[in-house]
Coordinates of C-alpha atoms and ligand atoms in Angstrom, one line a residue:
X12 CA 0.3 -61.0 -67.5
X13 CA 2.3 -62.6 -64.6
X14 CA 1.9 -60.9 -61.3
X15 CA 5.6 -60.0 -61.2
X16 CA 5.5 -58.3 -64.6
X17 CA 2.3 -56.4 -63.7
X18 CA 3.8 -55.1 -60.5
X19 CA 7.0 -53.9 -62.3
X20 CA 4.8 -52.2 -64.9
X21 CA 2.6 -50.5 -62.3
X22 CA 5.7 -49.2 -60.4
X23 CA 7.2 -47.9 -63.6
X24 CA 3.9 -46.1 -64.3
X25 CA 4.0 -44.3 -61.0
X26 CA 7.7 -43.4 -61.0
X27 CA 7.6 -42.4 -64.6
X28 CA 11.3 -42.9 -65.1
X29 CA 13.2 -45.9 -66.5
X30 CA 15.7 -46.3 -63.6
X31 CA 15.2 -45.4 -60.0
X32 CA 16.9 -46.3 -56.7
X33 CA 14.9 -47.2 -53.6
X34 CA 15.4 -43.8 -51.9
X35 CA 17.7 -41.2 -53.4
X36 CA 18.5 -38.0 -51.5
X37 CA 17.1 -34.7 -52.9
X38 CA 20.0 -32.2 -52.6
X39 CA 18.8 -29.2 -54.6
X40 CA 18.0 -26.8 -51.8
X41 CA 20.6 -24.9 -49.8
X42 CA 22.9 -27.9 -49.4
X43 CA 25.6 -26.7 -51.8
X44 CA 25.6 -23.2 -50.4
X45 CA 25.9 -24.3 -46.8
X46 CA 28.6 -26.9 -47.5
X47 CA 30.5 -24.3 -49.5
X48 CA 30.3 -22.0 -46.6
X49 CA 32.0 -24.6 -44.4
X50 CA 34.8 -25.0 -46.9
X51 CA 35.3 -21.3 -47.4
X52 CA 35.4 -20.6 -43.7
X53 CA 37.5 -23.7 -42.8
X54 CA 34.8 -25.0 -40.3
X55 CA 34.6 -28.5 -41.7
X56 CA 35.2 -30.6 -38.6
X57 CA 33.4 -31.5 -35.4
X58 CA 32.4 -28.1 -34.1
X59 CA 30.8 -25.2 -35.9
X60 CA 27.7 -23.1 -36.3
X61 CA 25.9 -25.6 -38.4
X62 CA 26.2 -28.2 -35.7
X63 CA 24.7 -25.9 -33.2
X64 CA 22.0 -24.8 -35.6
X65 CA 21.1 -28.3 -36.7
X66 CA 20.7 -29.4 -33.0
X67 CA 18.4 -26.4 -32.4
X68 CA 16.3 -26.9 -35.6
X69 CA 16.0 -30.6 -35.0
X70 CA 14.9 -30.3 -31.4
X71 CA 12.3 -27.7 -32.5
X72 CA 11.1 -29.9 -35.3
X73 CA 10.5 -33.0 -33.2
X74 CA 9.3 -31.1 -30.1
X75 CA 12.1 -32.2 -27.8
X76 CA 14.1 -29.9 -25.5
X77 CA 17.4 -31.2 -26.7
X78 CA 19.0 -32.9 -29.7
X79 CA 22.7 -34.0 -29.7
X80 CA 23.9 -34.8 -33.2
X81 CA 26.3 -37.7 -33.6
X82 CA 28.3 -39.6 -36.3
X83 CA 25.5 -42.0 -37.2
X84 CA 22.3 -43.6 -35.8
X85 CA 24.0 -46.7 -34.6
X86 CA 26.4 -44.8 -32.3
X87 CA 23.5 -42.6 -31.2
X88 CA 21.4 -45.6 -30.2
X89 CA 24.4 -47.1 -28.3
X90 CA 24.8 -43.9 -26.3
X91 CA 21.0 -43.5 -25.8
X92 CA 20.9 -47.0 -24.3
X93 CA 23.8 -46.1 -22.0
X94 CA 22.0 -43.0 -21.0
X95 CA 18.9 -45.0 -20.1
X96 CA 21.0 -47.1 -17.8
X97 CA 21.7 -50.2 -19.9
X98 CA 24.9 -51.9 -18.8
X99 CA 26.9 -55.0 -19.7
X100 CA 25.1 -58.2 -19.0
X101 CA 21.6 -56.7 -19.2
X102 CA 18.9 -57.8 -21.7
X103 CA 17.2 -55.3 -24.0
X104 CA 13.9 -56.1 -25.8
X105 CA 14.3 -55.5 -29.6
X106 CA 12.0 -56.3 -32.5
X107 CA 13.4 -59.2 -34.6
X108 CA 12.0 -57.4 -37.7
X109 CA 14.5 -54.5 -37.8
X110 CA 17.7 -53.4 -39.3
X111 CA 20.7 -55.1 -37.8
X112 CA 21.9 -51.8 -36.1
X113 CA 19.1 -52.0 -33.6
X114 CA 20.6 -55.2 -32.1
X115 CA 24.2 -54.2 -32.7
X116 CA 23.8 -51.0 -30.6
X117 CA 22.6 -53.3 -27.7
X118 CA 25.7 -55.5 -28.2
X119 CA 28.0 -52.5 -28.3
X120 CA 26.8 -51.8 -24.7
X121 CA 27.8 -55.4 -23.7
X122 CA 24.1 -56.2 -23.3
X123 CA 22.1 -59.0 -24.9
X124 CA 19.3 -58.4 -27.4
X125 CA 16.1 -60.3 -26.5
X126 CA 13.9 -60.6 -29.6
X127 CA 10.2 -59.7 -29.9
X128 CA 7.5 -60.4 -32.4
X129 CA 5.8 -57.8 -34.7
X130 CA 2.3 -56.5 -35.2
X131 CA 0.3 -56.7 -38.4
X132 CA -1.2 -53.3 -37.5
X133 CA 2.0 -51.4 -37.2
X134 CA 4.9 -53.6 -38.5
X135 CA 6.6 -52.7 -35.2
X136 CA 6.8 -54.6 -32.0
X137 CA 3.5 -56.1 -30.8
X138 CA 2.8 -54.7 -27.4
X139 CA 0.0 -57.2 -26.5
X140 CA 2.1 -60.2 -27.5
X141 CA 5.0 -58.8 -25.5
X142 CA 2.8 -58.3 -22.5
X143 CA 1.6 -61.9 -22.6
X144 CA 5.1 -63.1 -23.1
X145 CA 6.5 -61.0 -20.2
X146 CA 3.8 -62.3 -17.9
X147 CA 5.3 -65.7 -18.3
X148 CA 9.0 -64.8 -18.8
X149 CA 9.7 -61.9 -16.4
X150 CA 9.2 -61.0 -12.8
X151 CA 9.6 -57.6 -11.2
X152 CA 11.2 -57.4 -7.8
X153 CA 12.4 -54.3 -6.0
X154 CA 11.7 -52.2 -9.1
X155 CA 13.9 -54.5 -11.3
X156 CA 12.6 -56.6 -14.2
X157 CA 14.3 -59.9 -14.4
X158 CA 14.2 -62.7 -17.0
X159 CA 13.2 -65.8 -15.0
X160 CA 15.0 -68.1 -17.4
X161 CA 18.4 -66.3 -17.6
X162 CA 18.3 -64.4 -14.3
X163 CA 19.4 -61.3 -16.2
X164 CA 17.9 -57.8 -15.8
X165 CA 15.6 -56.7 -18.6
X166 CA 16.7 -53.1 -18.7
X167 CA 15.1 -51.6 -21.7
X168 CA 12.9 -52.0 -24.7
X169 CA 13.7 -50.5 -28.2
X170 CA 10.6 -49.9 -30.3
X171 CA 11.5 -49.2 -33.9
X172 CA 9.0 -47.4 -36.1
X173 CA 9.3 -49.5 -39.2
X174 CA 9.5 -47.6 -42.5
X175 CA 8.0 -44.6 -40.6
X176 CA 4.9 -46.3 -39.2
X177 CA 4.6 -45.6 -35.5
X178 CA 4.5 -48.4 -32.9
X179 CA 1.6 -48.2 -30.5
X180 CA 3.6 -46.1 -28.0
X181 CA 0.8 -45.2 -25.5
X182 CA 0.3 -49.0 -24.9
X183 CA 4.0 -49.6 -24.7
X184 CA 4.6 -46.8 -22.2
X185 CA 1.9 -48.4 -20.0
X186 CA 3.6 -51.8 -20.3
X187 CA 7.1 -50.4 -19.7
X188 CA 5.9 -48.7 -16.5
X189 CA 4.3 -51.9 -15.2
X190 CA 7.5 -53.9 -15.9
X191 CA 10.0 -51.1 -14.8
X192 CA 11.6 -51.1 -18.2
X193 CA 13.1 -48.0 -19.9
X194 CA 12.0 -47.1 -23.4
X195 CA 14.6 -46.0 -25.9
X196 CA 13.1 -45.4 -29.3
X197 CA 14.9 -46.4 -32.5
X198 CA 13.3 -43.5 -34.5
X199 CA 15.9 -43.9 -37.3
X200 CA 13.2 -44.2 -39.9
X201 CA 10.5 -42.0 -38.5
X202 CA 11.5 -38.3 -38.7
X203 CA 8.2 -36.7 -39.5
X204 CA 6.0 -39.5 -38.1
X205 CA 3.5 -38.8 -35.3
X206 CA 1.1 -40.4 -32.9
X207 CA -1.7 -37.9 -32.6
X208 CA 0.3 -34.6 -32.4
X209 CA 3.3 -36.2 -30.7
X210 CA 6.5 -36.8 -32.7
X211 CA 7.9 -40.3 -32.6
X212 CA 11.0 -40.4 -30.3
X213 CA 9.2 -38.4 -27.6
X214 CA 7.8 -41.3 -25.6
X215 CA 10.8 -42.7 -23.7
X216 CA 13.7 -41.1 -21.8
X217 CA 15.6 -40.6 -25.0
X218 CA 15.6 -41.7 -28.7
X219 CA 17.8 -41.9 -31.7
X220 CA 17.3 -40.5 -35.3
X221 CA 19.4 -41.5 -38.3
X222 CA 20.4 -39.3 -41.2
X223 CA 22.0 -42.0 -43.3
X224 CA 22.0 -41.4 -47.1
X225 CA 18.7 -43.2 -47.6
X226 CA 16.7 -41.5 -44.9
X227 CA 14.0 -38.9 -45.2
X228 CA 16.6 -36.3 -44.3
X229 CA 20.3 -37.0 -44.9
X230 CA 23.6 -35.6 -43.6
X231 CA 25.6 -38.1 -45.7
X232 CA 26.0 -40.1 -42.5
X233 CA 24.8 -39.0 -39.1
X234 CA 22.4 -39.4 -36.3
X235 CA 21.0 -37.7 -33.2
X236 CA 20.0 -38.4 -29.7
X237 CA 16.8 -36.5 -28.6
X238 CA 15.6 -36.1 -25.1
X239 CA 13.7 -33.7 -22.8
X240 CA 16.1 -34.4 -19.9
X241 CA 18.7 -31.7 -19.3
X242 CA 21.1 -34.0 -17.5
X243 CA 20.8 -36.7 -20.1
X244 CA 21.5 -34.2 -22.9
X245 CA 24.6 -33.0 -21.1
X246 CA 25.8 -36.5 -20.6
X247 CA 25.0 -37.4 -24.3
X248 CA 27.3 -34.5 -25.4
X249 CA 30.0 -35.5 -22.9
X250 CA 30.1 -39.2 -23.8
X251 CA 30.1 -38.4 -27.6
X252 CA 32.9 -35.8 -27.3
X253 CA 35.6 -38.0 -25.6
X254 CA 34.4 -36.9 -22.2
X255 CA 36.5 -33.8 -22.6
X256 CA 36.3 -31.3 -19.8
X257 CA 35.8 -27.7 -21.0
X258 CA 39.1 -25.8 -20.8
X259 CA 40.8 -23.2 -23.0
X260 CA 43.8 -25.4 -23.8
X261 CA 44.1 -28.5 -21.7
X262 CA 43.2 -32.0 -22.8
X263 CA 41.5 -33.4 -19.8
X264 CA 39.0 -36.2 -19.9
X265 CA 37.2 -37.8 -17.0
X266 CA 36.1 -41.2 -18.3
X267 CA 36.4 -43.6 -21.2
X268 CA 34.1 -42.2 -23.9
X269 CA 33.7 -41.9 -27.7
X270 CA 34.4 -39.6 -30.6
X271 CA 30.9 -39.8 -32.1
X272 CA 30.6 -36.2 -33.1
X273 CA 28.9 -35.0 -36.2
X274 CA 31.2 -32.8 -38.3
X275 CA 30.0 -29.3 -39.3
X276 CA 30.1 -30.3 -43.0
X277 CA 27.5 -33.0 -42.4
X278 CA 25.4 -30.7 -40.1
X279 CA 25.4 -28.1 -42.9
X280 CA 23.7 -30.7 -45.2
X281 CA 21.3 -31.4 -42.3
X282 CA 20.3 -27.8 -41.9
X283 CA 19.5 -27.5 -45.6
X284 CA 17.7 -30.8 -45.7
X285 CA 15.6 -29.9 -42.7
X286 CA 14.4 -26.7 -44.4
X287 CA 12.8 -29.0 -47.0
X288 CA 11.5 -31.7 -44.8
X289 CA 7.8 -30.7 -45.0
X290 CA 8.0 -30.6 -48.8
X291 CA 9.6 -34.1 -48.7
X292 CA 6.9 -35.4 -46.5
X293 CA 4.1 -34.0 -48.7
X294 CA 5.7 -35.6 -51.8
X295 CA 6.1 -38.9 -50.1
X296 CA 2.4 -38.8 -49.0
X297 CA 1.4 -38.1 -52.6
X298 CA 3.6 -40.9 -53.8
X299 CA 1.8 -43.3 -51.4
X300 CA -1.6 -42.1 -52.8
X301 CA -0.4 -42.8 -56.3
X302 CA 0.8 -46.3 -55.5
X303 CA -2.4 -47.0 -53.7
X304 CA -4.4 -46.1 -56.8
X305 CA -2.0 -48.0 -59.1
X306 CA -2.4 -51.2 -57.0
X307 CA -6.1 -50.8 -56.1
X308 CA -7.3 -53.4 -58.6
X309 CA -4.6 -56.0 -57.9
X310 CA -6.1 -58.4 -55.3
X311 CA -2.8 -60.1 -54.8
X312 CA -1.1 -57.2 -53.0
X313 CA -1.8 -54.3 -50.7
X314 CA 0.0 -51.1 -49.9
X315 CA 0.7 -50.6 -46.2
X316 CA -0.9 -47.3 -45.2
X317 CA -0.9 -45.2 -42.0
X318 CA -2.9 -46.4 -39.0
X319 CA -5.8 -44.2 -37.7
X320 CA -4.5 -41.7 -35.1
X321 CA -1.0 -41.7 -36.6
X322 CA 0.8 -39.8 -39.2
X323 CA 3.5 -41.8 -41.1
X324 CA 6.4 -40.2 -43.0
X325 CA 6.1 -43.0 -45.6
X326 CA 9.9 -43.3 -45.5
X327 CA 9.9 -46.6 -47.5
X328 CA 6.7 -47.4 -49.4
X329 CA 5.7 -50.9 -48.5
X330 CA 3.9 -53.4 -50.7
X331 CA 2.6 -56.6 -48.9
X332 CA 1.9 -59.7 -50.9
X333 CA -1.4 -61.2 -49.7
X334 CA -1.3 -64.7 -48.2
X335 CA -1.2 -67.2 -51.0
X336 CA 1.2 -65.1 -53.1
X337 CA 4.2 -65.3 -50.9
X338 CA 6.0 -67.7 -53.2
X339 CA 6.0 -65.0 -55.9
X340 CA 8.1 -62.6 -53.9
X341 CA 11.5 -63.4 -55.5
X342 CA 9.9 -63.2 -59.0
X343 CA 8.6 -59.8 -58.2
X344 CA 12.0 -58.7 -56.9
X345 CA 13.6 -59.9 -60.0
X346 CA 11.1 -58.4 -62.4
X347 CA 11.1 -55.0 -60.8
X348 CA 14.9 -54.8 -60.4
X349 CA 15.4 -56.0 -64.0
X350 CA 13.0 -53.3 -65.1
X351 CA 15.2 -50.6 -63.4
X352 CA 12.8 -50.0 -60.6
X353 CA 14.8 -50.8 -57.4
X354 CA 12.8 -52.9 -54.9
X355 CA 14.0 -54.8 -51.8
X356 CA 12.8 -57.4 -49.4
X357 CA 12.8 -56.6 -45.7
X358 CA 15.7 -57.5 -43.5
X359 CA 16.3 -61.1 -42.4
X360 CA 14.9 -61.6 -38.9
X361 CA 17.6 -60.6 -36.5
X362 CA 17.3 -63.7 -34.3
X363 CA 18.2 -65.9 -37.4
X364 CA 21.5 -64.1 -38.0
X365 CA 24.5 -66.1 -36.8
X366 CA 25.7 -63.7 -34.2
X367 CA 22.2 -63.4 -32.6
X368 CA 20.9 -67.0 -33.1
X369 CA 21.8 -67.9 -29.5
X370 CA 19.9 -65.0 -28.0
X371 CA 16.6 -65.1 -26.1
X372 CA 13.5 -64.7 -28.4
X373 CA 9.8 -65.0 -28.0
X374 CA 7.9 -66.9 -30.7
X375 CA 7.9 -64.6 -33.7
X376 CA 5.2 -66.0 -36.2
X377 CA 4.0 -62.6 -37.3
X378 CA 7.5 -61.2 -38.0
X379 CA 8.3 -64.4 -40.0
X380 CA 5.1 -64.0 -42.0
X381 CA 5.7 -60.3 -42.7
X382 CA 9.3 -61.0 -43.7
X383 CA 8.1 -63.2 -46.5
X384 CA 5.5 -60.7 -47.7
X385 CA 7.1 -57.2 -47.5
X386 CA 8.6 -55.6 -50.6
X387 CA 9.8 -52.0 -50.4
X388 CA 9.3 -50.1 -53.6
X389 CA 10.9 -46.8 -54.9
X390 CA 10.2 -44.1 -52.4
X391 CA 12.2 -40.9 -53.0
X392 CA 10.3 -37.6 -52.8
X393 CA 11.6 -36.5 -56.2
X394 CA 9.5 -39.3 -57.8
X395 CA 6.6 -36.8 -57.5
X396 CA 7.6 -34.6 -60.4
X397 CA 7.3 -30.9 -59.6
X398 CA 6.7 -31.5 -55.9
X399 CA 10.1 -30.2 -54.7
Ligands
LIG430 C1 15.9 -49.1 -37.9 C2 17.3 -48.6 -38.0 N1 18.0 -48.6 -36.9 C3 19.3 -48.1 -37.0 C4 19.8 -47.6 -38.1 C5 21.2 -47.2 -38.1 O1 21.4 -45.9 -38.5 P1 22.8 -45.5 -39.1 O2 22.9 -46.1 -40.5 O3 22.8 -44.0 -39.2 O4 23.9 -46.0 -38.2 C6 19.0 -47.6 -39.3 C7 19.5 -47.1 -40.6 O5 20.4 -47.1 -41.1 C8 17.7 -48.2 -39.2 O6 16.9 -48.2 -40.3

């Protein structure tokens, strides 16, 4: 049998159902009850008890002092970058292998994404390669990191934990200190992923989570900024609520800011989803085991699994075509989608997109290779029958 047909058949064997999306939300806990409560009480908009509860529950879950929930991950990352001091004209180091929002959030600050290569070990940015590149490209003077070529400040780096697999954060923290660069984690995909016992998103000044419909936990659309810093948390709330000064009736605002609040309706979904996060994670881990067994005797592919010392949430299960089989990727995508088993290639490298083609970028051979080899396969927790 052709490789593409074999892969389609093996995926169908694991999912056990004739049609499946890449990642469907599982909404059969308290979601309906909590959303109904919002409707019955009239608390459907941008303040309410579910917003407060979701912020507390989330902070507890990830081990941060504060969580500020927002309208989506992209707006959360924009504000997180602002909180870390990124201003117009700065450069921000971003993995070229990421969803477009990582770079868009930088652009929304008026800053310039500067693209970085990926690591085979983590699928996230390669800290050693970045170190070698910065040694040639950057200089630090008076506590400011400057790109020698452009003369612009390199203000921050945005590690993104691809499909829930953590970047080597201890090494990145050391590098960022040496180069006087702030870390703002794009933890959109990594709720429930850890390095040792530390949750992703806890390594920089602040981080962003996403609760888009396809994520481990969804609020329909939504995101959060997490931080341990009291002043940053207050500022995050202020900037995302139109910089409104507290007052019983007056509309007074002290700077140009955003309406990036998460409505209570969405936070109600989030509270119900968070109650089930551990069950989702267990199911996704079991799904990874099943895929690993299903593909164990196929030498042309491998399943990407968690690195020692980390715990991945297995947000999107990731099949890698081995070198020599890269040309079969589109046939695999066609065969699996035709068979009702939704699969997707990874994103196009960001520095190849028209709006980012002029940006600074280090050589990115690993990201280019991974982009040809990655295929995401059905990953929803409900694919493990009886687990939820
Ligand atoms: C890596 C990454 N960054 C940012 C985002 C943006 O999040 P949102 O869709 O909530 O704006 C997403 C997901 O959508 C993502 O996967």
